[in-house]
């Protein structure tokens, strides 16, 4: 039986995921906050035929601390708004998926939904949304609408950071809120039927009002009437992704309830198998859920040496994801090995761009292609198509059909 090709994505964040990446000789630090920098990265990813890129974002500055901002001046601080950046990059690309991060904790789901829907329109069906929550008190202070307690992190006997009971309750509540926010977005994306726009100049009818629907969502945190102000996205439903480390009060419940793609962080093949089993054991409404693993990667024949030089400039923090340093062939071995545990693809975090990104697209992707494990061309025009997800059925149109 022919194996399905691996899905391959990259996570873009400034100069890369290593804190000293901006000091790498290949990086032009003066261009990090320019459109040209980001356009070049996404163009490189598309040349490698990757499924999608994610764009990191948060409601506070990057920090090395778990309990507040730090005072470091030797690491990149600051970001562009990820949704706006993705919209700017969309006309510069033709096939690759664009998945910005948008936080649900202090934002209105209506605004996030129309932002992602607009991105899907301007990209002609290549939008996604990486759902994220904020449990940080100093980020809540930017908005002044709700109080989030300052959480004091603790370490277990193995030296790992673990949430206390207060933190666990807070995170569970924020994940529940995130699930509601995704449900609101999904209903809003369906609130226009696919053919709601008539655009008939002769009769003067632009829209069929009977094909716009109230969503009437009422939850404990917000209520949303609808319909959306943005017509239904080309994909029907843009792709929803969730990064889940497995450390939440109910691991993998949010992606099982709300996502099309879950990003997980195994550290071995056996760990990957355990995670996949946990994900697949969660109740699901029948819609497919892709399981992709996150890895932080230094790739190339000189990867170990480059990593050592970066580590000398700034010690990397403990990563939630497995850190790899080696050749493209060695990385391909690892990716194919973990595929045997049920992993369907990978989101790779390049330690430094452009070096590690180029190694992914020009060395790793061809290596996987030679092994029959990665595409030789784009066969779909939408992100759902790249991932093998069907065009989403409109819930309101299907309800009308059931009644008829």
mmCIF file of C-alpha atoms in Angstrom:
data_model
loop_
_atom_site.group_PDB
_atom_site.id
_atom_site.type_symbol
_atom_site.label_atom_id
_atom_site.label_comp_id
_atom_site.label_asym_id
_atom_site.label_seq_id
_atom_site.Cartn_x
_atom_site.Cartn_y
_atom_site.Cartn_z
ATOM 1 C CA UNK A 1 0.000 0.000 0.000
ATOM 2 C CA UNK A 2 1.331 3.436 -0.943
ATOM 3 C CA UNK A 3 1.959 5.636 2.057
ATOM 4 C CA UNK A 4 0.507 9.147 2.064
ATOM 5 C CA UNK A 5 3.213 11.805 1.682
ATOM 6 C CA UNK A 6 4.276 13.641 4.794
ATOM 7 C CA UNK A 7 2.888 17.102 5.462
ATOM 8 C CA UNK A 8 5.654 19.627 5.991
ATOM 9 C CA UNK A 9 5.356 23.142 7.427
ATOM 10 C CA UNK A 10 7.626 25.715 9.020
ATOM 11 C CA UNK A 11 7.063 27.999 11.992
ATOM 12 C CA UNK A 12 8.354 31.496 11.283
ATOM 13 C CA UNK A 13 9.340 33.797 14.123
ATOM 14 C CA UNK A 14 11.602 36.772 13.463
ATOM 15 C CA UNK A 15 15.157 35.644 12.803
ATOM 16 C CA UNK A 16 14.489 32.080 13.956
ATOM 17 C CA UNK A 17 13.871 30.090 17.111
ATOM 18 C CA UNK A 18 17.336 30.371 18.635
ATOM 19 C CA UNK A 19 17.715 33.487 20.837
ATOM 20 C CA UNK A 20 20.968 34.397 19.056
ATOM 21 C CA UNK A 21 19.625 33.777 15.548
ATOM 22 C CA UNK A 22 19.606 37.480 14.704
ATOM 23 C CA UNK A 23 23.390 37.497 15.157
ATOM 24 C CA UNK A 24 23.959 34.690 12.634
ATOM 25 C CA UNK A 25 26.137 35.984 9.757
ATOM 26 C CA UNK A 26 23.464 34.992 7.204
ATOM 27 C CA UNK A 27 20.830 37.185 8.860
ATOM 28 C CA UNK A 28 20.319 40.830 7.936
ATOM 29 C CA UNK A 29 19.139 42.062 11.333
ATOM 30 C CA UNK A 30 18.197 45.472 9.935
ATOM 31 C CA UNK A 31 15.512 43.882 7.757
ATOM 32 C CA UNK A 32 13.701 41.805 10.395
ATOM 33 C CA UNK A 33 10.863 44.330 10.567
ATOM 34 C CA UNK A 34 10.449 44.765 6.823
ATOM 35 C CA UNK A 35 8.034 43.266 4.341
ATOM 36 C CA UNK A 36 10.996 42.151 2.229
ATOM 37 C CA UNK A 37 12.300 39.902 5.027
ATOM 38 C CA UNK A 38 8.992 38.109 5.443
ATOM 39 C CA UNK A 39 8.253 37.926 1.734
ATOM 40 C CA UNK A 40 11.611 36.234 1.196
ATOM 41 C CA UNK A 41 10.956 33.648 3.901
ATOM 42 C CA UNK A 42 7.516 32.693 2.613
ATOM 43 C CA UNK A 43 8.748 32.598 -0.988
ATOM 44 C CA UNK A 44 11.513 30.198 0.065
ATOM 45 C CA UNK A 45 8.982 27.991 1.869
ATOM 46 C CA UNK A 46 6.758 27.940 -1.213
ATOM 47 C CA UNK A 47 9.693 27.039 -3.471
ATOM 48 C CA UNK A 48 10.161 24.013 -1.217
ATOM 49 C CA UNK A 49 6.501 22.995 -1.826
ATOM 50 C CA UNK A 50 5.703 23.121 1.902
ATOM 51 C CA UNK A 51 2.088 22.787 3.028
ATOM 52 C CA UNK A 52 1.996 25.948 5.083
ATOM 53 C CA UNK A 53 3.854 28.428 7.237
ATOM 54 C CA UNK A 54 2.733 29.561 10.665
ATOM 55 C CA UNK A 55 3.487 33.074 11.888
ATOM 56 C CA UNK A 56 4.084 33.497 15.606
ATOM 57 C CA UNK A 57 2.315 36.200 17.591
ATOM 58 C CA UNK A 58 1.432 37.038 21.172
ATOM 59 C CA UNK A 59 -0.076 39.856 23.183
ATOM 60 C CA UNK A 60 3.169 40.638 24.983
ATOM 61 C CA UNK A 61 6.831 41.014 24.162
ATOM 62 C CA UNK A 62 9.004 37.918 23.994
ATOM 63 C CA UNK A 63 10.512 37.066 27.365
ATOM 64 C CA UNK A 64 12.798 34.502 28.930
ATOM 65 C CA UNK A 65 10.712 34.467 32.098
ATOM 66 C CA UNK A 66 7.519 32.585 32.851
ATOM 67 C CA UNK A 67 6.146 35.220 35.226
ATOM 68 C CA UNK A 68 6.680 38.491 33.374
ATOM 69 C CA UNK A 69 8.769 40.524 30.921
ATOM 70 C CA UNK A 70 12.535 40.355 31.184
ATOM 71 C CA UNK A 71 15.126 43.120 30.825
ATOM 72 C CA UNK A 72 17.232 41.449 28.145
ATOM 73 C CA UNK A 73 18.447 43.646 25.308
ATOM 74 C CA UNK A 74 20.491 41.083 23.374
ATOM 75 C CA UNK A 75 17.575 39.127 21.893
ATOM 76 C CA UNK A 76 14.887 39.973 19.362
ATOM 77 C CA UNK A 77 11.901 41.716 20.884
ATOM 78 C CA UNK A 78 8.780 42.793 19.026
ATOM 79 C CA UNK A 79 6.602 41.319 16.279
ATOM 80 C CA UNK A 80 4.217 42.298 13.517
ATOM 81 C CA UNK A 81 0.521 41.496 13.861
ATOM 82 C CA UNK A 82 0.409 37.994 12.394
ATOM 83 C CA UNK A 83 -2.994 38.204 10.676
ATOM 84 C CA UNK A 84 -2.177 41.521 9.012
ATOM 85 C CA UNK A 85 1.246 40.219 7.975
ATOM 86 C CA UNK A 86 -0.279 37.078 6.445
ATOM 87 C CA UNK A 87 -2.740 39.214 4.468
ATOM 88 C CA UNK A 88 0.152 41.292 3.109
ATOM 89 C CA UNK A 89 2.031 38.125 2.076
ATOM 90 C CA UNK A 90 -0.953 36.466 0.415
ATOM 91 C CA UNK A 91 -0.736 38.284 -2.954
ATOM 92 C CA UNK A 92 2.992 37.495 -3.134
ATOM 93 C CA UNK A 93 2.376 33.731 -3.022
ATOM 94 C CA UNK A 94 0.197 31.322 -4.979
ATOM 95 C CA UNK A 95 0.027 27.930 -3.267
ATOM 96 C CA UNK A 96 1.462 27.811 0.235
ATOM 97 C CA UNK A 97 -0.895 27.980 3.210
ATOM 98 C CA UNK A 98 -0.700 30.991 5.538
ATOM 99 C CA UNK A 99 -1.515 30.293 9.192
ATOM 100 C CA UNK A 100 -1.181 33.293 11.525
ATOM 101 C CA UNK A 101 -1.437 33.011 15.293
ATOM 102 C CA UNK A 102 -4.355 34.813 16.929
ATOM 103 C CA UNK A 103 -5.059 34.746 20.647
ATOM 104 C CA UNK A 104 -8.571 34.077 21.926
ATOM 105 C CA UNK A 105 -8.176 35.316 25.493
ATOM 106 C CA UNK A 106 -8.473 39.095 25.063
ATOM 107 C CA UNK A 107 -9.860 39.311 21.538
ATOM 108 C CA UNK A 108 -13.418 39.191 20.257
ATOM 109 C CA UNK A 109 -14.164 36.012 18.282
ATOM 110 C CA UNK A 110 -16.164 38.042 15.752
ATOM 111 C CA UNK A 111 -13.089 40.126 14.899
ATOM 112 C CA UNK A 112 -10.801 37.100 14.665
ATOM 113 C CA UNK A 113 -13.319 35.241 12.479
ATOM 114 C CA UNK A 114 -13.665 38.024 9.925
ATOM 115 C CA UNK A 115 -9.890 38.561 9.895
ATOM 116 C CA UNK A 116 -9.214 34.915 9.050
ATOM 117 C CA UNK A 117 -12.108 34.870 6.558
ATOM 118 C CA UNK A 118 -10.671 37.953 4.853
ATOM 119 C CA UNK A 119 -7.264 36.254 4.691
ATOM 120 C CA UNK A 120 -8.888 33.237 3.054
ATOM 121 C CA UNK A 121 -10.433 35.487 0.415
ATOM 122 C CA UNK A 122 -7.278 37.443 -0.419
ATOM 123 C CA UNK A 123 -5.221 34.220 -0.530
ATOM 124 C CA UNK A 124 -7.873 32.414 -2.618
ATOM 125 C CA UNK A 125 -8.367 29.674 -0.069
ATOM 126 C CA UNK A 126 -5.034 29.252 1.717
ATOM 127 C CA UNK A 127 -5.801 30.592 5.193
ATOM 128 C CA UNK A 128 -5.550 28.934 8.564
ATOM 129 C CA UNK A 129 -5.652 30.034 12.168
ATOM 130 C CA UNK A 130 -3.325 28.922 14.953
ATOM 131 C CA UNK A 131 -5.389 29.251 18.103
ATOM 132 C CA UNK A 132 -3.558 30.450 21.207
ATOM 133 C CA UNK A 133 -4.533 31.430 24.754
ATOM 134 C CA UNK A 134 -2.883 33.900 27.124
ATOM 135 C CA UNK A 135 -2.468 33.023 30.798
ATOM 136 C CA UNK A 136 -0.126 35.926 31.524
ATOM 137 C CA UNK A 137 -1.115 38.662 33.942
ATOM 138 C CA UNK A 138 1.049 41.299 32.238
ATOM 139 C CA UNK A 139 -0.676 40.657 28.905
ATOM 140 C CA UNK A 140 -4.079 41.103 30.535
ATOM 141 C CA UNK A 141 -2.865 44.518 31.765
ATOM 142 C CA UNK A 142 -2.682 45.707 28.152
ATOM 143 C CA UNK A 143 -6.474 45.482 27.966
ATOM 144 C CA UNK A 144 -7.783 46.125 31.485
ATOM 145 C CA UNK A 145 -10.960 44.124 30.942
ATOM 146 C CA UNK A 146 -10.291 41.102 33.127
ATOM 147 C CA UNK A 147 -8.013 40.045 35.914
ATOM 148 C CA UNK A 148 -5.631 37.155 35.392
ATOM 149 C CA UNK A 149 -3.666 36.205 38.500
ATOM 150 C CA UNK A 150 0.110 36.279 38.404
ATOM 151 C CA UNK A 151 1.084 32.631 38.297
ATOM 152 C CA UNK A 152 4.182 31.569 40.198
ATOM 153 C CA UNK A 153 5.840 28.736 38.259
ATOM 154 C CA UNK A 154 7.217 25.753 40.121
ATOM 155 C CA UNK A 155 9.527 22.905 39.165
ATOM 156 C CA UNK A 156 8.940 19.224 39.797
ATOM 157 C CA UNK A 157 11.584 16.774 41.016
ATOM 158 C CA UNK A 158 12.816 16.361 37.424
ATOM 159 C CA UNK A 159 13.332 20.103 37.083
ATOM 160 C CA UNK A 160 10.352 20.604 34.737
ATOM 161 C CA UNK A 161 8.016 23.571 35.091
ATOM 162 C CA UNK A 162 4.602 22.405 36.292
ATOM 163 C CA UNK A 163 1.404 24.402 36.900
ATOM 164 C CA UNK A 164 -0.057 24.518 40.381
ATOM 165 C CA UNK A 165 -3.783 24.005 41.029
ATOM 166 C CA UNK A 166 -4.615 27.684 40.441
ATOM 167 C CA UNK A 167 -2.788 27.625 37.132
ATOM 168 C CA UNK A 168 -4.469 24.406 36.061
ATOM 169 C CA UNK A 169 -7.918 25.862 36.757
ATOM 170 C CA UNK A 170 -7.067 29.031 34.855
ATOM 171 C CA UNK A 171 -5.685 27.151 31.854
ATOM 172 C CA UNK A 172 -8.716 24.863 31.763
ATOM 173 C CA UNK A 173 -10.991 27.924 31.727
ATOM 174 C CA UNK A 174 -8.973 29.616 28.982
ATOM 175 C CA UNK A 175 -9.034 26.465 26.854
ATOM 176 C CA UNK A 176 -12.800 26.232 27.314
ATOM 177 C CA UNK A 177 -13.082 29.855 26.202
ATOM 178 C CA UNK A 178 -10.878 29.094 23.188
ATOM 179 C CA UNK A 179 -13.147 26.209 22.189
ATOM 180 C CA UNK A 180 -16.140 28.567 22.335
ATOM 181 C CA UNK A 181 -14.258 31.164 20.264
ATOM 182 C CA UNK A 182 -13.514 28.590 17.564
ATOM 183 C CA UNK A 183 -17.141 27.466 17.562
ATOM 184 C CA UNK A 184 -18.241 31.078 17.071
ATOM 185 C CA UNK A 185 -15.777 31.515 14.214
ATOM 186 C CA UNK A 186 -16.918 28.323 12.528
ATOM 187 C CA UNK A 187 -20.561 29.369 12.759
ATOM 188 C CA UNK A 188 -19.738 32.819 11.390
ATOM 189 C CA UNK A 189 -17.839 31.277 8.466
ATOM 190 C CA UNK A 190 -21.010 29.290 7.710
ATOM 191 C CA UNK A 191 -23.386 32.228 8.249
ATOM 192 C CA UNK A 192 -23.171 33.041 4.522
ATOM 193 C CA UNK A 193 -24.049 30.171 2.220
ATOM 194 C CA UNK A 194 -21.653 29.592 -0.678
ATOM 195 C CA UNK A 195 -24.051 31.138 -3.208
ATOM 196 C CA UNK A 196 -25.429 33.928 -1.022
ATOM 197 C CA UNK A 197 -23.915 36.553 -3.321
ATOM 198 C CA UNK A 198 -26.021 36.943 -6.454
ATOM 199 C CA UNK A 199 -24.353 40.042 -7.957
ATOM 200 C CA UNK A 200 -27.088 40.390 -10.571
ATOM 201 C CA UNK A 201 -26.729 43.863 -12.075
ATOM 202 C CA UNK A 202 -29.832 43.530 -14.239
ATOM 203 C CA UNK A 203 -32.174 42.880 -11.308
ATOM 204 C CA UNK A 204 -30.237 44.979 -8.817
ATOM 205 C CA UNK A 205 -29.877 42.059 -6.386
ATOM 206 C CA UNK A 206 -26.431 41.660 -4.854
ATOM 207 C CA UNK A 207 -27.224 39.201 -2.079
ATOM 208 C CA UNK A 208 -29.861 36.591 -1.298
ATOM 209 C CA UNK A 209 -30.864 37.536 2.237
ATOM 210 C CA UNK A 210 -32.398 34.113 2.816
ATOM 211 C CA UNK A 211 -28.903 32.642 2.540
ATOM 212 C CA UNK A 212 -27.468 34.720 5.380
ATOM 213 C CA UNK A 213 -28.025 33.254 8.823
ATOM 214 C CA UNK A 214 -27.983 34.323 12.441
ATOM 215 C CA UNK A 215 -25.673 32.111 14.468
ATOM 216 C CA UNK A 216 -27.253 32.895 17.864
ATOM 217 C CA UNK A 217 -24.325 31.676 19.943
ATOM 218 C CA UNK A 218 -24.844 32.124 23.672
ATOM 219 C CA UNK A 219 -22.118 30.976 26.033
ATOM 220 C CA UNK A 220 -20.912 31.756 29.531
ATOM 221 C CA UNK A 221 -18.252 34.199 28.254
ATOM 222 C CA UNK A 222 -19.850 35.893 25.261
ATOM 223 C CA UNK A 223 -22.841 35.809 22.957
ATOM 224 C CA UNK A 224 -22.706 36.479 19.230
ATOM 225 C CA UNK A 225 -25.725 37.105 17.029
ATOM 226 C CA UNK A 226 -24.244 37.063 13.534
ATOM 227 C CA UNK A 227 -24.240 36.889 10.591
ATOM 228 C CA UNK A 228 -20.662 37.691 9.646
ATOM 229 C CA UNK A 229 -19.890 40.827 7.667
ATOM 230 C CA UNK A 230 -17.558 38.787 5.433
ATOM 231 C CA UNK A 231 -18.905 36.325 2.827
ATOM 232 C CA UNK A 232 -18.162 32.652 3.310
ATOM 233 C CA UNK A 233 -14.442 31.871 2.915
ATOM 234 C CA UNK A 234 -13.381 30.051 -0.281
ATOM 235 C CA UNK A 235 -12.444 26.958 1.761
ATOM 236 C CA UNK A 236 -15.748 27.047 3.589
ATOM 237 C CA UNK A 237 -13.815 26.609 6.812
ATOM 238 C CA UNK A 238 -10.214 27.887 7.052
ATOM 239 C CA UNK A 239 -7.906 25.362 8.706
ATOM 240 C CA UNK A 240 -7.820 25.603 12.514
ATOM 241 C CA UNK A 241 -4.603 24.468 14.203
ATOM 242 C CA UNK A 242 -3.809 24.076 17.887
ATOM 243 C CA UNK A 243 -0.421 23.524 19.534
ATOM 244 C CA UNK A 244 -0.953 21.215 22.507
ATOM 245 C CA UNK A 245 2.036 20.197 24.650
ATOM 246 C CA UNK A 246 -0.054 17.655 26.509
ATOM 247 C CA UNK A 247 0.344 19.526 29.779
ATOM 248 C CA UNK A 248 -3.161 20.969 29.998
ATOM 249 C CA UNK A 249 -5.636 19.707 32.620
ATOM 250 C CA UNK A 250 -7.272 17.562 29.924
ATOM 251 C CA UNK A 251 -4.524 16.922 27.329
ATOM 252 C CA UNK A 252 -5.532 17.208 23.668
ATOM 253 C CA UNK A 253 -9.191 17.987 24.454
ATOM 254 C CA UNK A 254 -9.121 21.415 22.773
ATOM 255 C CA UNK A 255 -7.725 20.179 19.435
ATOM 256 C CA UNK A 256 -10.062 17.179 19.487
ATOM 257 C CA UNK A 257 -13.041 19.512 19.940
ATOM 258 C CA UNK A 258 -12.022 22.420 17.770
ATOM 259 C CA UNK A 259 -9.096 21.807 15.401
ATOM 260 C CA UNK A 260 -8.349 20.386 11.977
ATOM 261 C CA UNK A 261 -4.629 20.059 12.791
ATOM 262 C CA UNK A 262 -3.008 19.418 16.163
ATOM 263 C CA UNK A 263 0.664 20.244 16.672
ATOM 264 C CA UNK A 264 2.284 18.001 19.282
ATOM 265 C CA UNK A 265 5.735 17.879 20.857
ATOM 266 C CA UNK A 266 7.079 14.318 21.165
ATOM 267 C CA UNK A 267 10.711 13.684 22.092
ATOM 268 C CA UNK A 268 11.010 10.115 20.796
ATOM 269 C CA UNK A 269 9.219 7.572 18.618
ATOM 270 C CA UNK A 270 7.644 5.891 21.646
ATOM 271 C CA UNK A 271 6.563 9.256 23.022
ATOM 272 C CA UNK A 272 5.044 10.075 19.632
ATOM 273 C CA UNK A 273 3.076 6.827 19.669
ATOM 274 C CA UNK A 274 1.732 7.575 23.154
ATOM 275 C CA UNK A 275 0.665 11.067 22.095
ATOM 276 C CA UNK A 276 -1.076 9.846 18.957
ATOM 277 C CA UNK A 277 -2.976 7.280 21.010
ATOM 278 C CA UNK A 278 -4.069 9.987 23.448
ATOM 279 C CA UNK A 279 -5.180 12.307 20.647
ATOM 280 C CA UNK A 280 -7.127 9.573 18.882
ATOM 281 C CA UNK A 281 -8.822 8.539 22.139
ATOM 282 C CA UNK A 282 -10.459 11.947 22.594
ATOM 283 C CA UNK A 283 -14.125 12.257 21.588
ATOM 284 C CA UNK A 284 -14.452 13.676 18.079
ATOM 285 C CA UNK A 285 -17.424 14.582 15.882
ATOM 286 C CA UNK A 286 -16.208 12.565 12.921
ATOM 287 C CA UNK A 287 -14.249 15.289 11.161
ATOM 288 C CA UNK A 288 -10.623 14.414 10.345
ATOM 289 C CA UNK A 289 -7.829 15.614 12.632
ATOM 290 C CA UNK A 290 -4.254 15.690 11.329
ATOM 291 C CA UNK A 291 -1.460 15.066 13.850
ATOM 292 C CA UNK A 292 1.760 16.963 13.126
ATOM 293 C CA UNK A 293 4.835 17.017 15.348
ATOM 294 C CA UNK A 294 6.875 20.114 16.165
ATOM 295 C CA UNK A 295 10.683 19.987 16.070
ATOM 296 C CA UNK A 296 13.240 22.743 16.533
ATOM 297 C CA UNK A 297 15.881 22.132 13.876
ATOM 298 C CA UNK A 298 19.451 23.038 12.965
ATOM 299 C CA UNK A 299 19.917 21.460 9.530
ATOM 300 C CA UNK A 300 22.959 20.977 7.309
ATOM 301 C CA UNK A 301 26.406 19.448 7.153
ATOM 302 C CA UNK A 302 27.635 22.194 9.493
ATOM 303 C CA UNK A 303 24.567 22.159 11.768
ATOM 304 C CA UNK A 304 26.384 21.087 14.936
ATOM 305 C CA UNK A 305 29.020 23.778 14.517
ATOM 306 C CA UNK A 306 26.472 26.515 13.808
ATOM 307 C CA UNK A 307 24.423 25.443 16.826
ATOM 308 C CA UNK A 308 27.522 25.564 19.036
ATOM 309 C CA UNK A 309 28.351 29.079 17.843
ATOM 310 C CA UNK A 310 24.827 30.287 18.492
ATOM 311 C CA UNK A 311 24.802 28.639 21.922
ATOM 312 C CA UNK A 312 27.984 30.535 22.813
ATOM 313 C CA UNK A 313 26.288 33.820 21.968
ATOM 314 C CA UNK A 314 23.114 33.042 23.942
ATOM 315 C CA UNK A 315 22.168 29.917 25.842
ATOM 316 C CA UNK A 316 18.916 28.575 24.363
ATOM 317 C CA UNK A 317 15.998 28.131 26.760
ATOM 318 C CA UNK A 318 14.583 24.700 27.437
ATOM 319 C CA UNK A 319 12.360 23.890 24.463
ATOM 320 C CA UNK A 320 8.987 22.196 24.599
ATOM 321 C CA UNK A 321 9.884 20.572 21.264
ATOM 322 C CA UNK A 322 12.627 18.086 20.476
ATOM 323 C CA UNK A 323 15.777 19.845 19.260
ATOM 324 C CA UNK A 324 17.570 18.306 16.286
ATOM 325 C CA UNK A 325 21.004 19.188 14.885
ATOM 326 C CA UNK A 326 22.328 17.247 11.931
ATOM 327 C CA UNK A 327 22.193 16.680 8.195
ATOM 328 C CA UNK A 328 19.075 16.674 6.051
ATOM 329 C CA UNK A 329 19.440 12.926 5.523
ATOM 330 C CA UNK A 330 19.602 12.329 9.274
ATOM 331 C CA UNK A 331 16.535 14.505 9.812
ATOM 332 C CA UNK A 332 14.689 12.599 7.090
ATOM 333 C CA UNK A 333 15.522 9.352 8.909
ATOM 334 C CA UNK A 334 13.987 10.722 12.097
ATOM 335 C CA UNK A 335 10.840 12.051 10.394
ATOM 336 C CA UNK A 336 10.180 8.746 8.657
ATOM 337 C CA UNK A 337 10.857 6.822 11.866
ATOM 338 C CA UNK A 338 8.308 8.854 13.817
ATOM 339 C CA UNK A 339 5.807 8.467 10.976
ATOM 340 C CA UNK A 340 5.658 4.798 11.961
ATOM 341 C CA UNK A 341 4.237 5.959 15.296
ATOM 342 C CA UNK A 342 1.312 7.701 13.585
ATOM 343 C CA UNK A 343 2.723 11.186 13.020
ATOM 344 C CA UNK A 344 1.330 12.498 9.713
ATOM 345 C CA UNK A 345 3.655 15.441 9.217
ATOM 346 C CA UNK A 346 5.839 18.025 10.868
ATOM 347 C CA UNK A 347 6.003 21.705 11.662
ATOM 348 C CA UNK A 348 9.693 22.521 11.773
ATOM 349 C CA UNK A 349 10.991 25.482 13.751
ATOM 350 C CA UNK A 350 14.134 26.714 11.967
ATOM 351 C CA UNK A 351 16.728 27.729 14.536
ATOM 352 C CA UNK A 352 17.988 30.538 12.293
ATOM 353 C CA UNK A 353 16.645 31.898 9.025
ATOM 354 C CA UNK A 354 17.462 31.966 6.239
ATOM 355 C CA UNK A 355 20.074 29.210 6.784
ATOM 356 C CA UNK A 356 17.929 26.504 8.367
ATOM 357 C CA UNK A 357 14.868 27.393 6.303
ATOM 358 C CA UNK A 358 16.878 26.997 3.087
ATOM 359 C CA UNK A 359 18.244 23.675 4.353
ATOM 360 C CA UNK A 360 14.659 22.500 4.903
ATOM 361 C CA UNK A 361 13.465 23.518 1.453
ATOM 362 C CA UNK A 362 16.598 22.722 -0.595
ATOM 363 C CA UNK A 363 18.009 19.696 1.238
ATOM 364 C CA UNK A 364 15.370 18.049 3.432
ATOM 365 C CA UNK A 365 12.416 18.319 1.041
ATOM 366 C CA UNK A 366 14.374 16.837 -1.907
ATOM 367 C CA UNK A 367 15.705 14.075 0.375
ATOM 368 C CA UNK A 368 12.170 13.135 1.435
ATOM 369 C CA UNK A 369 11.060 13.359 -2.185
ATOM 370 C CA UNK A 370 13.770 10.889 -3.227
ATOM 371 C CA UNK A 371 12.381 8.520 -0.629
ATOM 372 C CA UNK A 372 8.841 8.905 -1.951
ATOM 373 C CA UNK A 373 7.684 10.689 1.195
ATOM 374 C CA UNK A 374 7.017 14.232 -0.034
ATOM 375 C CA UNK A 375 5.254 15.880 -2.955
ATOM 376 C CA UNK A 376 6.996 16.784 -6.213
ATOM 377 C CA UNK A 377 4.474 19.506 -7.024
ATOM 378 C CA UNK A 378 1.442 21.193 -5.555
ATOM 379 C CA UNK A 379 -1.656 19.239 -6.563
ATOM 380 C CA UNK A 380 -4.193 21.465 -4.790
ATOM 381 C CA UNK A 381 -4.834 25.187 -4.694
ATOM 382 C CA UNK A 382 -6.132 25.443 -1.117
ATOM 383 C CA UNK A 383 -4.687 24.660 2.286
ATOM 384 C CA UNK A 384 -7.459 22.165 2.967
ATOM 385 C CA UNK A 385 -6.512 20.524 -0.301
ATOM 386 C CA UNK A 386 -2.830 20.291 0.656
ATOM 387 C CA UNK A 387 -3.834 18.577 3.893
ATOM 388 C CA UNK A 388 -6.349 16.240 2.295
ATOM 389 C CA UNK A 389 -9.288 17.865 4.087
ATOM 390 C CA UNK A 390 -12.589 18.064 2.196
ATOM 391 C CA UNK A 391 -14.376 21.329 1.435
ATOM 392 C CA UNK A 392 -16.431 22.006 4.533
ATOM 393 C CA UNK A 393 -20.204 21.554 4.329
ATOM 394 C CA UNK A 394 -22.193 24.620 5.369
ATOM 395 C CA UNK A 395 -24.183 23.685 8.463
ATOM 396 C CA UNK A 396 -27.031 26.080 7.728
ATOM 397 C CA UNK A 397 -27.417 25.042 4.103
ATOM 398 C CA UNK A 398 -27.420 21.380 5.123
ATOM 399 C CA UNK A 399 -30.060 22.094 7.800
ATOM 400 C CA UNK A 400 -32.294 23.661 5.149
ATOM 401 C CA UNK A 401 -31.773 20.651 2.900
ATOM 402 C CA UNK A 402 -32.679 18.293 5.753
ATOM 403 C CA UNK A 403 -35.885 20.243 6.421
ATOM 404 C CA UNK A 404 -36.784 20.245 2.720
#
